[in-house]
Every structure is written in C-alpha cells, then in structure tokens.
Amino acid sequence: MNILHGPDARAALTRRFSEISVPESVLERNEQLYGERLTPEQVVERILKDVQQRGDAALLDWTERLDGSRPERLEVGADELAAATVDPELHAALRLAIQRVRDFYQRQPAHGFLEHGEGGALGQLVRPLSRVGIYVPGGLAPLVSTLIHVAVPAQVAGVPEIIVTTPPDRSGQIHPAILVAARELGIRRVFRLGGAQAIAALAYGTGQVPGVDKIAGPGNLFVVIAKRMVFGQVGIESLPGPTETLVLADDAADARFVAADLLAQAEHLGAEPVLVSTSRELLVAVQAELGGQLERLPEPNRSWARDSVDSRMKIVLAESLDEALDLANLYAPEHLCLLTRDPWALLGRVQRAGGVFVGEDSMEALGDYLAGPSHVMPTGGTARFMSPVNVRDFQNIISVVGVNRAELQRIGPAAALLARVEGLEAHARAIESRLD
Amino acid sequence: MNILHGPDARAALTRRFSEISVPESVLERNEQLYGERLTPEQVVERILKDVQQRGDAALLDWTERLDGSRPERLEVGADELAAATVDPELHAALRLAIQRVRDFYQRQPAHGFLEHGEGGALGQLVRPLSRVGIYVPGGLAPLVSTLIHVAVPAQVAGVPEIIVTTPPDRSGQIHPAILVAARELGIRRVFRLGGAQAIAALAYGTGQVPGVDKIAGPGNLFVVIAKRMVFGQVGIESLPGPTETLVLADDAADARFVAADLLAQAEHLGAEPVLVSTSRELLVAVQAELGGQLERLPEPNRSWARDSVDSRMKIVLAESLDEALDLANLYAPEHLCLLTRDPWALLGRVQRAGGVFVGEDSMEALGDYLAGPSHVMPTGGTARFMSPVNVRDFQNIISVVGVNRAELQRIGPAAALLARVEGLEAHARAIESRLD
C-alpha cells in the first residue's frame, strides 16, 4: 500500500467540504425506485414535502416502499414494549452500558448561575428541552448502543419526553434488544419508522407521531440530509454521518492491536480508516497483520473490511509525533486512537477530534459500547466545529438580566448613547424614561 | 385594538414553523434586481454558487450590485483600523459594553473535566474553535453592539482568530464606531462585505477572505437563509432573525414603561411586539400611552413603530400570572420582560425564552447594549431548542476515554457481546485481543 508523507499526507488528510460525493450505488438505487437518477437531496425533498402534506398516510407509504413493510400502527404498543426479552447476558450488558454512560454524563458541568451583586443580579438559567426525538439507525443491524448513547445524555439533561424512531425490518418488527433498552431507559414511545420519513415526522408531527423540539442521533446519507433540511424548524444536535477512525501509533505500538483497531473501523461499509505513524517498521508490520486478521473475519464483515482497507485506507508516515498530531488535528477525526509509548503526554496537543482513546487498553470499540462518553461523535471533519452528543445538546440557556435602579442610573446613559448611534431612538427613550 | 384571550390567545401565540412568509416587498425587489420574482432561497443559492466558483470576483460583483459600492480591497487596512475615531463619550460607552459583556461571560462554566479513578480516566477536553467569522449587520445603522455581543463570548472561549464581515455603506465605508470597537476588542481583520455573499466567503474562503470553522451573528432574511445553507460545511451558532419581545405585565406595572418597552421593540422594521397582561385596565392604559409616545418619536422610527403597533402587535388578556407564563413559554420569545409586582417570583416558571428581563429597571434596551449577557438571542420561536450566543458556542468538547487494563478486563466482555449483537465482529475482536 502507498505510504504517504509530507505535503502528500497533508493533502490526503485535508477535507474538502464542498465536494459531497454521492456513491454511484445510491444513484442506481434511486433510479430503480423512482425511475430517475434522483440525487439524495431530491429524494429527501420529496419525502419531506409528502409527509408535510399527507402526514401518516405518507409515512406508511414511504415505509412500505423503502423498508418493505406497512405496519398497522407506527408506534410500538405498550404491551409489546413490556414483553420484549433478550437473553440474560445481553440484558445485563445493556444495563451496564446505560449505567456507565449515565455515570459519565452526570459529571458534565452544565449548571446555570445567578450572581447577586451591588448592581442587581445577572445569570443564566439552564432548562431541559421539552421533547426530543432520537433516531436509531437500523438497516444492517439493531444499533441498540446508539439509543443508549443519545438517550442517556438527554435524560441527564432532564428532558421529560423522548420519542424514538427506528426502521422496522422487512417483517415490520423492531429488534427486541432495542425494545429492552428502551424499557430499561424508561422510554415509552418507540415508532417503527426510519429514513427521511422519520425525520420529517419528528420535525412536523403527524397524527400518530408527535413533533419534537430537537432531533438527535446518527443516520445514513438520507437521514443526515433530512436533518439538515429541517434544521431551523427543529433543532438538531449535529450531523453524524459515516464513522471514521485515525490511529496514531509510534514504534512502541503493537501491530496486532493497531491492525485490530483499523479493522474495527474498516468493517463499516464504506469506511475510510487512517493510520499515522512515526515508524516505517510499524507500518509494514501492520499491513502484514491486516492480511492475517482479515482472513479470519467472517463474512460479510470480511468483504466490507477488505474493501475499506484496499480502496480507501490511508497510511501516513510522520516525521515526528508533533507532525503526527498536526495531521490528526488537520483531519479532525471522529475517533483518535493514541497507541504510543506515552499516550497521555499527547493529550494536551489534541485540538480537534470527537473522542480520544488513550492507550492500547482503551480501544475505540470499547467506547462504542460502554466506556462512558457517548459514541455519537462528529464525523466528516465536523469536529472542527461540533462536539459529541452531550448533556448541553439537550438544554437551553436563558439569560437573566436583573439590574437594579442604582446600577441602571450608572450604566443607563452609556446604553442610551449606543442606542442612538444605532438609530434606535425608542430604545434610548425606554432607558431614559427610568433614569432619575 | 383587539384584545385576545383564551384559545384565541393560544392560537395567536402558537408559531407555525412550516409557513415561512416572504414579504411582498422582498419579491418585488428581487424582480427589480433579477428580472424574475425569485424567492430569497433562489437568490441565496445563486450567490453561494457564484462565490464558490468565482471567489473574490463574485464578492465584488455582488457587493456592487446589492450594496452599491465596489471596494478596491475587501479587507479594511491596518492603517484605517488604527485611525478610526469616534467621540470620547461613545468610545467610553463602547469600552464599558465590552467590559461588562466580558465580565458576564467569564462567569459561564465551560470547563472540561478529567476524572482519574480505579478504572483509569474519563473526561472531556474543552477546546476553542480555531477561526470564527462574525457577521455584523449594517444596512440601516452600524450595529456596533452586535460585534461586541458576539466577539466577546468567542474571545472568552479562547478563539485565537476572529474574522469580521459587515456591509459597507454606499460609499464603500464602514462606520468608525465598528472599527473602533474592533480595535478595542483586539480584532485585526474586518471585511467590507455583507449579505449572503459574506456568508459564502466565510464558509468557502476566497482569495481575500479566509474560510472559518463557524459563522456567528444575526442578519436579515438572506443572511439567515445563507447560514442555513452552508451549515454542515461550517458551523453556525443559531439562526437569529428579526428581533421580538413579549412584555408580561400585571396591574402593578407602570403603563408608561410598558409602552416604552413595546415601542423599543416596535421601532424595528417589521417588528411584532406582544403584550400579555392580567390587567384589563393596564391594557387600556398602555394603549393610551402608546399613542402619546408614538407622537413624540422622530421619523423614521415613528412610522416603523406605528406600523408595528397598528399591523402586528398582539395584546393578550390572561386570567392569571400562571396563564400568562404558559403563554410566554408557548411563544418562546427572544426577549421576555417581566413587569410585575414581584418579577423574581416568576423566574422559576420561565421555561422558554432567549433572555428574561426582570423588573422595570432592567429593560430589554439595556440588555441590547451593556447589561452583560449577549443580545444575540434565539428568535422566531427557536428558543424552544436554541440558546443565546455564549461561550460554549465557540468551544468544542473532545471526549477522553482512558480505561486501564484492569477495567478493560471487567467491562470488555459485555462490550464485545454488544458488538456482536450489532453484527460488528471486528469490534468484538479488537476488544477481545486485549483481554487476558
């Protein structure tokens, strides 16, 4: 495999946001479905408009067309939710994940403040959002961990009402692990609904599906586009798309672990793993390891991982750990795995990433389930300006201005002056009417 | 004026997000400019595409077309920035505003945490964004306060590089008050650029204008649409549109002050002031006061305020303070002014607003300039899911996972189990490869 370095490495790790490439397979599927090679944006626009106009009837039609089933009721019944079971070991694992994520987010500082002083009081109230929608991807597998990793921060924030949507399988069912996790979380409303139609339902509200204030959770291309399009009418927490990992390793790293972490990334369909190392020997050893570990993976994971490794993996040789960190900050990966002699020493130089995984015992795959922090992290370079899902995504700040009469006398004239500079005479007068 | 109450009041204060009405005047201006009745979205799409393709040449053309000047250089020169002056009283007022907003935001808790325990360390790094763009509206007046109220939270967050764009006047100039405020803030880069073309330049970068990670600040309809469209390629802090105020008053309120606060809202072109009161007598007294105060306002403020009062003001009679607060929370106003006997007693019931202005000495107009909290607050009902501009808008969280070997042995098996439920075999193996 081609080893990049210097300016080539920088160029390869520089994201170009204006070029959103649509896979040929998506255009082909759209042609089959719609008789035209519609772009994903065009498809999403159609779906949003249809749900806005026809409500539940549109939801049922799109669910049948895209997910292959037409549920009698979109919402999972209370009895079905109560009856769902998984085996005891999995049940315990779900509970452990919920507990660990909850423990973590209870430590996030998110309190308001109200400071009383001579001039009165100023501060911020922090209020939970009223109703939040969580999109849980389905498709290839039930992403029960995603439900936990979005719902818990919302619950810690104090959100009283959570609505979950997740695509049903071809028989119209939702995997029992998702229902059990919902029950463990105390969530009562789960809808059999996926894709852009789910986002439309949560944004606009329909007969069956209540509209929400904010929609959170990752999804495929159509879900991400739909979230972008409804943003402004409802809030969205971020635009999490396909997952990604950059492993940063030095000569002390164990090639087996580096390869294992790259494959844990590569097995996602269409993944683009990145390895940056200061050691050419390690790069060579990892490539040998990748071959062996790939062989031993079962299908379909092996094919997907092999395609990611062969077609999209980037391997970079850095001159120093400093350069390696610069490249990582440039790329702004969702996951940054530090597999170096002294990984904690590098933490201070990490500027842009969704999450940092420090050392070989703290692999990204653990973080996906129950290390603590939410696994929903900014992808596609959006870590330049976005954060992992967290408590503050589900809280609003309300500023509090409680100036007293004496303070007003002191600062009012300057405020009135500024108001007049801005041409706002009635503002100036509203202030001056209370000056002595 | 028609006094609303009961279900009529609820209906009048319920926002319908799906109906974005475009004023006829905008369509008419577009027809003059483009020969077609383009929607604002269509205009913004044209501008974004053009800037993406032609860079600075497009910026100059659009600035000439829409702002009436064609600056030789878009960036304000260092000499011009250094030489700008305003009269000493205004200069002192600008300094006071900067100091008070800075004092306020230094109190906002936004620190990370890193907890070391038996199982290793988990936490969050908090990092400032690298480069932020601030849009300062111009048009009718130099909104110098907006520059202060966006830049200071970004600076408190630690953002090292701030780029300001603001539309030039017809002679290509920027008001000296804006340049002086920029200098006082320590901002070195100011561009003569407004509208959607400024948002495009900040999002994509051009030869003259550097691209940024996030764009903050309020603007007109075109600016808000452009921010929505570039969101995802860059971050945006919120979608602040036309300003709005809801005054909540009881029978103890002074009708003169209520009227003054409503007019401070009404003098914004197209404003929609709202008054909710438990006292019919007060509603009558305020209407009389409005007439007198309107008469005494100078033009053009008087005409604009009169139009807002006559065409769009909503007056609601509530049965109780509880109902009044319910209505305020339903409306989710940018500004909520509490002019009641005991305003502090109501604070606990405020759930949705951008800012609360507590008592008659703490008028919203003061908050616009130098009470402390940023005056850039969520409008149009977006206070349901957005916050005023604040320090955390300019910081990212990076999650830190640093589990140790012993903890991994304990929690690894459950994580591997969950990975297999999700069909992610390589994830399970990446974990198990480190289990003893």
Short mmCIF file of C-alpha atoms in Angstrom, two decimals, chain B residues 24-391:
data_model
loop_
_atom_site.label_atom_id
_atom_site.label_comp_id
_atom_site.label_asym_id
_atom_site.label_seq_id
_atom_site.Cartn_x
_atom_site.Cartn_y
_atom_site.Cartn_z
CA GLU B 24 -44.11 41.05 -0.94
CA SER B 25 -41.52 43.85 -0.84
CA VAL B 26 -38.72 41.29 -0.96
CA LEU B 27 -40.18 39.60 -4.01
CA GLU B 28 -40.63 42.98 -5.69
CA ARG B 29 -37.05 43.98 -5.00
CA ASN B 30 -35.88 40.64 -6.37
CA GLU B 31 -37.88 41.23 -9.53
CA GLN B 32 -36.20 44.62 -9.97
CA LEU B 33 -32.77 43.13 -9.36
CA TYR B 34 -33.06 39.89 -11.28
CA GLY B 35 -35.92 40.34 -13.68
CA GLU B 36 -37.75 37.45 -12.00
CA ARG B 37 -39.69 37.10 -8.76
CA LEU B 38 -37.01 34.91 -7.22
CA THR B 39 -37.56 33.61 -3.70
CA PRO B 40 -34.88 34.55 -1.17
CA GLU B 41 -33.72 30.90 -1.26
CA GLN B 42 -33.18 31.09 -5.00
CA VAL B 43 -31.23 34.32 -4.67
CA VAL B 44 -29.05 32.90 -1.91
CA GLU B 45 -28.38 29.72 -3.92
CA ARG B 46 -27.20 31.86 -6.83
CA ILE B 47 -24.90 33.87 -4.63
CA LEU B 48 -23.42 30.85 -2.84
CA LYS B 49 -22.73 29.06 -6.11
CA ASP B 50 -21.21 32.11 -7.69
CA VAL B 51 -18.85 32.76 -4.76
CA GLN B 52 -17.87 29.11 -4.73
CA GLN B 53 -17.00 29.28 -8.41
CA ARG B 54 -15.57 32.76 -8.88
CA GLY B 55 -14.33 33.70 -5.41
CA ASP B 56 -13.37 37.34 -4.91
CA ALA B 57 -14.63 38.43 -8.33
CA ALA B 58 -18.10 37.25 -7.33
CA LEU B 59 -17.83 39.01 -3.96
CA LEU B 60 -17.03 42.31 -5.66
CA ASP B 61 -19.83 41.96 -8.20
CA TRP B 62 -22.46 41.15 -5.58
CA THR B 63 -21.26 43.90 -3.26
CA GLU B 64 -21.55 46.40 -6.09
CA ARG B 65 -24.95 45.11 -7.11
CA LEU B 66 -26.50 44.88 -3.66
CA ASP B 67 -24.59 47.40 -1.56
CA GLY B 68 -23.83 49.97 -4.24
CA SER B 69 -20.06 50.12 -3.85
CA ARG B 70 -17.11 48.19 -5.26
CA PRO B 71 -14.29 48.36 -2.71
CA GLU B 72 -10.74 48.14 -4.06
CA ARG B 73 -9.84 45.82 -1.25
CA LEU B 74 -12.44 43.97 0.79
CA GLU B 75 -10.36 43.97 3.92
CA VAL B 76 -10.12 47.13 5.99
CA GLY B 77 -6.45 48.14 6.09
CA ALA B 78 -4.48 48.14 9.34
CA ASP B 79 -3.92 51.90 8.98
CA GLU B 80 -7.63 52.56 8.52
CA LEU B 81 -8.43 50.40 11.53
CA ALA B 82 -5.83 52.23 13.62
CA ALA B 83 -7.01 55.66 12.53
CA ALA B 84 -10.75 55.25 13.13
CA THR B 85 -12.12 57.55 15.81
CA VAL B 86 -15.41 58.31 17.48
CA ASP B 87 -16.16 60.96 20.05
CA PRO B 88 -14.80 60.28 23.54
CA GLU B 89 -18.18 59.66 25.15
CA LEU B 90 -19.06 56.97 22.59
CA HIS B 91 -15.60 55.50 22.90
CA ALA B 92 -16.08 55.18 26.65
CA ALA B 93 -19.51 53.60 26.14
CA LEU B 94 -18.02 51.01 23.79
CA ARG B 95 -15.38 50.17 26.37
CA LEU B 96 -17.98 49.83 29.11
CA ALA B 97 -20.05 47.50 26.93
CA ILE B 98 -17.02 45.32 26.16
CA GLN B 99 -16.03 45.15 29.79
CA ARG B 100 -19.49 44.25 31.04
CA VAL B 101 -20.10 41.53 28.45
CA ARG B 102 -16.65 40.12 29.19
CA ASP B 103 -17.29 40.12 32.95
CA PHE B 104 -20.50 38.24 32.37
CA TYR B 105 -19.12 35.52 30.13
CA GLN B 106 -16.12 34.89 32.30
CA ARG B 107 -18.65 33.55 34.80
CA GLN B 108 -20.09 30.97 32.43
CA PRO B 109 -18.99 27.50 33.46
CA ALA B 110 -17.49 25.79 30.43
CA HIS B 111 -14.57 23.82 31.75
CA GLY B 112 -13.74 20.26 30.91
CA PHE B 113 -13.07 17.54 33.41
CA LEU B 114 -10.84 14.51 33.65
CA GLU B 115 -11.60 12.10 36.43
CA HIS B 116 -8.97 9.59 37.40
CA GLY B 117 -10.31 6.55 39.20
CA GLU B 118 -9.60 2.88 39.72
CA GLY B 119 -10.65 2.08 36.17
CA GLY B 120 -8.46 4.68 34.51
CA ALA B 121 -9.55 8.14 33.42
CA LEU B 122 -12.58 9.50 31.60
CA GLY B 123 -13.36 13.08 30.80
CA GLN B 124 -13.89 15.90 28.38
CA LEU B 125 -11.41 18.34 26.93
CA VAL B 126 -12.83 21.74 26.08
CA ARG B 127 -11.08 23.41 23.15
CA PRO B 128 -11.74 26.77 21.48
CA LEU B 129 -12.57 26.78 17.79
CA SER B 130 -9.66 27.84 15.62
CA ARG B 131 -11.21 30.53 13.45
CA VAL B 132 -14.61 32.16 13.76
CA GLY B 133 -16.44 34.52 11.42
CA ILE B 134 -18.72 37.19 12.83
CA TYR B 135 -21.41 38.77 10.72
CA VAL B 136 -22.26 42.30 11.83
CA PRO B 137 -25.41 43.64 10.17
CA GLY B 138 -25.24 47.09 8.68
CA GLY B 139 -27.94 48.36 6.42
CA LEU B 140 -29.93 50.92 8.34
CA ALA B 141 -27.39 51.58 11.11
CA PRO B 142 -23.98 50.34 12.26
CA LEU B 143 -24.79 47.58 14.75
CA VAL B 144 -21.65 48.02 16.75
CA SER B 145 -23.24 46.37 19.78
CA THR B 146 -23.68 43.14 17.82
CA LEU B 147 -19.95 42.96 17.16
CA ILE B 148 -19.30 43.26 20.88
CA HIS B 149 -22.00 40.81 21.86
CA VAL B 150 -20.71 38.05 19.58
CA ALA B 151 -16.97 38.68 19.71
CA VAL B 152 -16.62 38.76 23.48
CA PRO B 153 -18.05 35.27 24.15
CA ALA B 154 -15.80 33.95 21.34
CA GLN B 155 -12.80 35.62 22.92
CA VAL B 156 -13.64 34.37 26.39
CA ALA B 157 -13.87 30.90 24.83
CA GLY B 158 -10.28 31.37 23.64
CA VAL B 159 -10.82 31.61 19.87
CA PRO B 160 -7.46 32.82 18.52
CA GLU B 161 -8.67 34.19 15.18
CA ILE B 162 -11.80 36.25 14.53
CA ILE B 163 -12.84 37.49 11.09
CA VAL B 164 -15.49 40.21 10.92
CA THR B 165 -17.62 40.99 7.89
CA THR B 166 -20.04 43.88 7.72
CA PRO B 167 -21.71 45.54 4.76
CA PRO B 168 -20.17 48.80 3.55
CA ASP B 169 -22.33 51.87 3.01
CA ARG B 170 -22.98 53.27 -0.48
CA SER B 171 -19.58 54.95 -0.48
CA GLY B 172 -17.87 51.67 0.45
CA GLN B 173 -17.17 52.77 4.01
CA ILE B 174 -17.65 51.09 7.35
CA HIS B 175 -18.84 53.19 10.26
CA PRO B 176 -15.93 54.26 12.50
CA ALA B 177 -17.75 53.03 15.62
CA ILE B 178 -17.45 49.48 14.28
CA LEU B 179 -13.77 49.94 13.55
CA VAL B 180 -13.12 51.43 16.98
CA ALA B 181 -14.99 48.59 18.67
CA ALA B 182 -12.99 46.04 16.65
CA ARG B 183 -9.77 47.75 17.70
CA GLU B 184 -10.85 47.82 21.35
CA LEU B 185 -11.62 44.12 21.10
CA GLY B 186 -8.22 43.40 19.58
CA ILE B 187 -9.75 42.18 16.30
CA ARG B 188 -7.49 42.82 13.31
CA ARG B 189 -9.42 41.52 10.34
CA VAL B 190 -12.55 43.35 9.19
CA PHE B 191 -14.03 42.94 5.72
CA ARG B 192 -16.35 45.25 3.77
CA LEU B 193 -18.81 42.55 2.88
CA GLY B 194 -22.45 41.91 3.73
CA GLY B 195 -25.39 39.68 2.87
CA ALA B 196 -25.31 36.14 1.57
CA GLN B 197 -22.04 36.86 -0.21
CA ALA B 198 -20.33 37.45 3.14
CA ILE B 199 -21.64 34.14 4.48
CA ALA B 200 -20.45 32.40 1.30
CA ALA B 201 -16.98 33.94 1.62
CA LEU B 202 -16.66 32.89 5.27
CA ALA B 203 -17.90 29.38 4.52
CA TYR B 204 -15.82 28.62 1.43
CA GLY B 205 -12.92 31.02 1.74
CA THR B 206 -11.78 33.12 -1.23
CA GLY B 207 -8.51 34.73 -2.22
CA GLN B 208 -9.09 37.69 0.07
CA VAL B 209 -11.39 36.25 2.72
CA PRO B 210 -10.24 33.29 4.83
CA GLY B 211 -12.69 30.45 5.38
CA VAL B 212 -13.72 29.89 9.00
CA ASP B 213 -14.87 26.98 11.15
CA LYS B 214 -18.04 28.64 12.40
CA ILE B 215 -20.12 31.69 11.48
CA ALA B 216 -21.96 33.61 14.18
CA GLY B 217 -24.15 36.66 14.31
CA PRO B 218 -27.59 37.82 13.24
CA GLY B 219 -28.65 39.08 9.86
CA ASN B 220 -31.53 39.74 7.52
CA LEU B 221 -33.55 37.04 5.77
CA PHE B 222 -30.86 36.43 3.14
CA VAL B 223 -28.12 36.07 5.74
CA VAL B 224 -30.19 33.63 7.80
CA ILE B 225 -31.01 31.54 4.72
CA ALA B 226 -27.36 31.52 3.67
CA LYS B 227 -26.28 30.41 7.15
CA ARG B 228 -28.77 27.55 6.99
CA MET B 229 -27.49 26.50 3.58
CA VAL B 230 -23.78 26.44 4.47
CA PHE B 231 -24.40 24.69 7.79
CA GLY B 232 -22.59 21.37 7.78
CA GLN B 233 -19.64 22.71 5.82
CA VAL B 234 -19.11 25.20 8.62
CA GLY B 235 -20.78 25.51 11.98
CA ILE B 236 -23.32 28.19 12.77
CA GLU B 237 -24.28 29.28 16.24
CA SER B 238 -28.01 29.74 15.63
CA LEU B 239 -30.39 31.40 13.20
CA PRO B 240 -31.15 34.78 14.74
CA GLY B 241 -33.67 36.65 12.63
CA PRO B 242 -35.90 39.66 13.30
CA THR B 243 -35.93 40.66 16.95
CA GLU B 244 -39.00 40.22 19.16
CA THR B 245 -40.23 40.99 22.66
CA LEU B 246 -43.02 39.76 24.87
CA VAL B 247 -43.87 42.04 27.78
CA LEU B 248 -45.63 40.30 30.65
CA ALA B 249 -47.25 42.82 32.99
CA ASP B 250 -49.68 42.77 35.88
CA ASP B 251 -51.76 45.55 37.44
CA ALA B 252 -48.71 46.86 39.30
CA ALA B 253 -46.89 47.74 36.08
CA ASP B 254 -46.42 51.37 35.05
CA ALA B 255 -48.16 51.84 31.70
CA ARG B 256 -45.52 54.38 30.65
CA PHE B 257 -42.74 51.83 30.97
CA VAL B 258 -44.73 49.05 29.35
CA ALA B 259 -45.43 51.32 26.39
CA ALA B 260 -41.80 52.44 26.20
CA ASP B 261 -40.58 48.83 26.13
CA LEU B 262 -43.11 47.89 23.47
CA LEU B 263 -42.02 50.83 21.32
CA ALA B 264 -38.35 49.91 21.74
CA GLN B 265 -39.40 46.68 20.07
CA ALA B 266 -41.82 48.24 17.61
CA GLU B 267 -39.28 50.65 16.10
CA HIS B 268 -37.56 47.72 14.39
CA LEU B 269 -38.88 47.47 10.83
CA GLY B 270 -41.47 44.68 10.67
CA ALA B 271 -41.47 44.04 14.42
CA GLU B 272 -44.24 42.12 16.15
CA PRO B 273 -44.46 43.26 19.80
CA VAL B 274 -46.53 41.20 22.21
CA LEU B 275 -48.12 42.33 25.46
CA VAL B 276 -49.64 39.83 27.86
CA SER B 277 -51.28 41.18 30.97
CA THR B 278 -53.52 40.03 33.77
CA SER B 279 -55.00 43.53 33.99
CA ARG B 280 -57.52 44.88 31.51
CA GLU B 281 -57.02 48.35 32.99
CA LEU B 282 -53.33 48.17 32.22
CA LEU B 283 -54.01 47.10 28.63
CA VAL B 284 -56.22 50.15 28.18
CA ALA B 285 -53.73 52.48 29.83
CA VAL B 286 -50.86 51.14 27.72
CA GLN B 287 -52.77 51.77 24.51
CA ALA B 288 -53.29 55.38 25.51
CA GLU B 289 -49.60 55.72 26.40
CA LEU B 290 -48.55 54.18 23.10
CA GLY B 291 -50.40 56.89 21.20
CA GLY B 292 -48.68 59.71 23.06
CA GLN B 293 -45.20 58.22 22.97
CA LEU B 294 -45.54 57.39 19.28
CA GLU B 295 -46.39 61.02 18.53
CA ARG B 296 -43.18 62.17 20.18
CA LEU B 297 -40.85 59.74 18.34
CA PRO B 298 -38.84 61.20 15.44
CA GLU B 299 -39.00 59.79 11.92
CA PRO B 300 -38.34 57.22 10.55
CA ASN B 301 -38.70 55.45 13.91
CA ARG B 302 -42.23 56.79 14.37
CA SER B 303 -43.54 55.35 11.10
CA TRP B 304 -41.91 51.98 11.64
CA ALA B 305 -43.11 51.78 15.23
CA ARG B 306 -46.61 52.85 14.28
CA ASP B 307 -46.76 50.22 11.57
CA SER B 308 -45.65 47.52 14.03
CA VAL B 309 -48.19 48.63 16.62
CA ASP B 310 -51.06 49.01 14.19
CA SER B 311 -50.42 45.98 11.99
CA ARG B 312 -48.75 43.32 14.05
CA MET B 313 -48.84 44.00 17.81
CA LYS B 314 -50.63 41.34 19.82
CA ILE B 315 -52.40 42.21 23.05
CA VAL B 316 -53.48 39.39 25.29
CA LEU B 317 -55.51 39.38 28.49
CA ALA B 318 -54.52 36.45 30.72
CA GLU B 319 -56.67 35.14 33.56
CA SER B 320 -53.74 34.70 35.89
CA LEU B 321 -49.97 35.04 36.04
CA ASP B 322 -49.84 31.27 35.57
CA GLU B 323 -51.69 31.51 32.29
CA ALA B 324 -49.56 34.48 31.26
CA LEU B 325 -46.41 32.43 31.85
CA ASP B 326 -47.85 29.47 29.97
CA LEU B 327 -48.50 31.73 27.01
CA ALA B 328 -44.98 33.17 27.22
CA ASN B 329 -43.48 29.67 27.29
CA LEU B 330 -45.67 28.69 24.34
CA TYR B 331 -44.48 31.69 22.34
CA ALA B 332 -40.83 31.22 23.40
CA PRO B 333 -39.92 34.88 22.81
CA GLU B 334 -36.41 36.16 22.21
CA HIS B 335 -36.97 38.69 25.00
CA LEU B 336 -39.31 38.18 27.92
CA CYS B 337 -39.81 41.33 30.03
CA LEU B 338 -41.36 40.79 33.45
CA LEU B 339 -43.06 43.99 34.61
CA THR B 340 -44.95 42.69 37.61
CA ARG B 341 -45.20 43.29 41.33
CA ASP B 342 -42.76 40.51 42.19
CA PRO B 343 -40.93 39.60 38.96
CA TRP B 344 -38.27 37.43 40.64
CA ALA B 345 -41.01 35.09 41.88
CA LEU B 346 -41.86 34.27 38.25
CA LEU B 347 -38.36 33.29 37.16
CA GLY B 348 -38.67 29.66 38.19
CA ARG B 349 -41.60 29.18 35.82
CA VAL B 350 -39.85 30.58 32.75
CA GLN B 351 -39.10 27.60 30.50
CA ARG B 352 -38.54 29.02 27.05
CA ALA B 353 -37.06 32.39 26.18
CA GLY B 354 -33.81 33.84 24.95
CA GLY B 355 -33.45 36.26 27.85
CA VAL B 356 -35.55 37.33 30.79
CA PHE B 357 -35.58 40.98 31.84
CA VAL B 358 -36.60 41.15 35.44
CA GLY B 359 -38.41 44.26 36.63
CA GLU B 360 -38.89 47.78 35.38
CA ASP B 361 -35.27 48.84 35.96
CA SER B 362 -33.97 46.06 33.78
CA MET B 363 -35.41 46.91 30.41
CA GLU B 364 -34.58 44.96 27.29
CA ALA B 365 -32.98 48.01 25.68
CA LEU B 366 -30.34 47.98 28.39
CA GLY B 367 -29.62 44.33 27.63
CA ASP B 368 -29.11 45.26 23.98
CA TYR B 369 -26.05 47.25 24.95
CA LEU B 370 -24.35 46.58 28.22
CA ALA B 371 -26.24 44.70 30.87
CA GLY B 372 -23.87 41.76 30.35
CA PRO B 373 -25.39 38.77 28.51
CA SER B 374 -25.12 38.74 24.74
CA HIS B 375 -28.04 40.40 22.98
CA VAL B 376 -27.88 37.77 20.21
CA MET B 377 -30.70 35.52 21.33
CA PRO B 378 -32.88 32.93 19.60
CA THR B 379 -35.78 34.41 17.63
CA GLY B 380 -38.84 33.11 15.81
CA GLY B 381 -39.62 30.53 18.46
CA THR B 382 -36.22 28.83 18.16
CA ALA B 383 -35.79 29.39 21.91
CA ARG B 384 -37.53 26.00 22.06
CA PHE B 385 -34.19 24.47 21.08
CA MET B 386 -31.51 27.18 20.93
CA SER B 387 -29.67 29.44 23.34
CA PRO B 388 -28.32 32.97 23.26
CA VAL B 389 -24.81 33.27 21.84
CA ASN B 390 -22.50 32.13 24.61
CA VAL B 391 -19.04 30.84 25.36
#
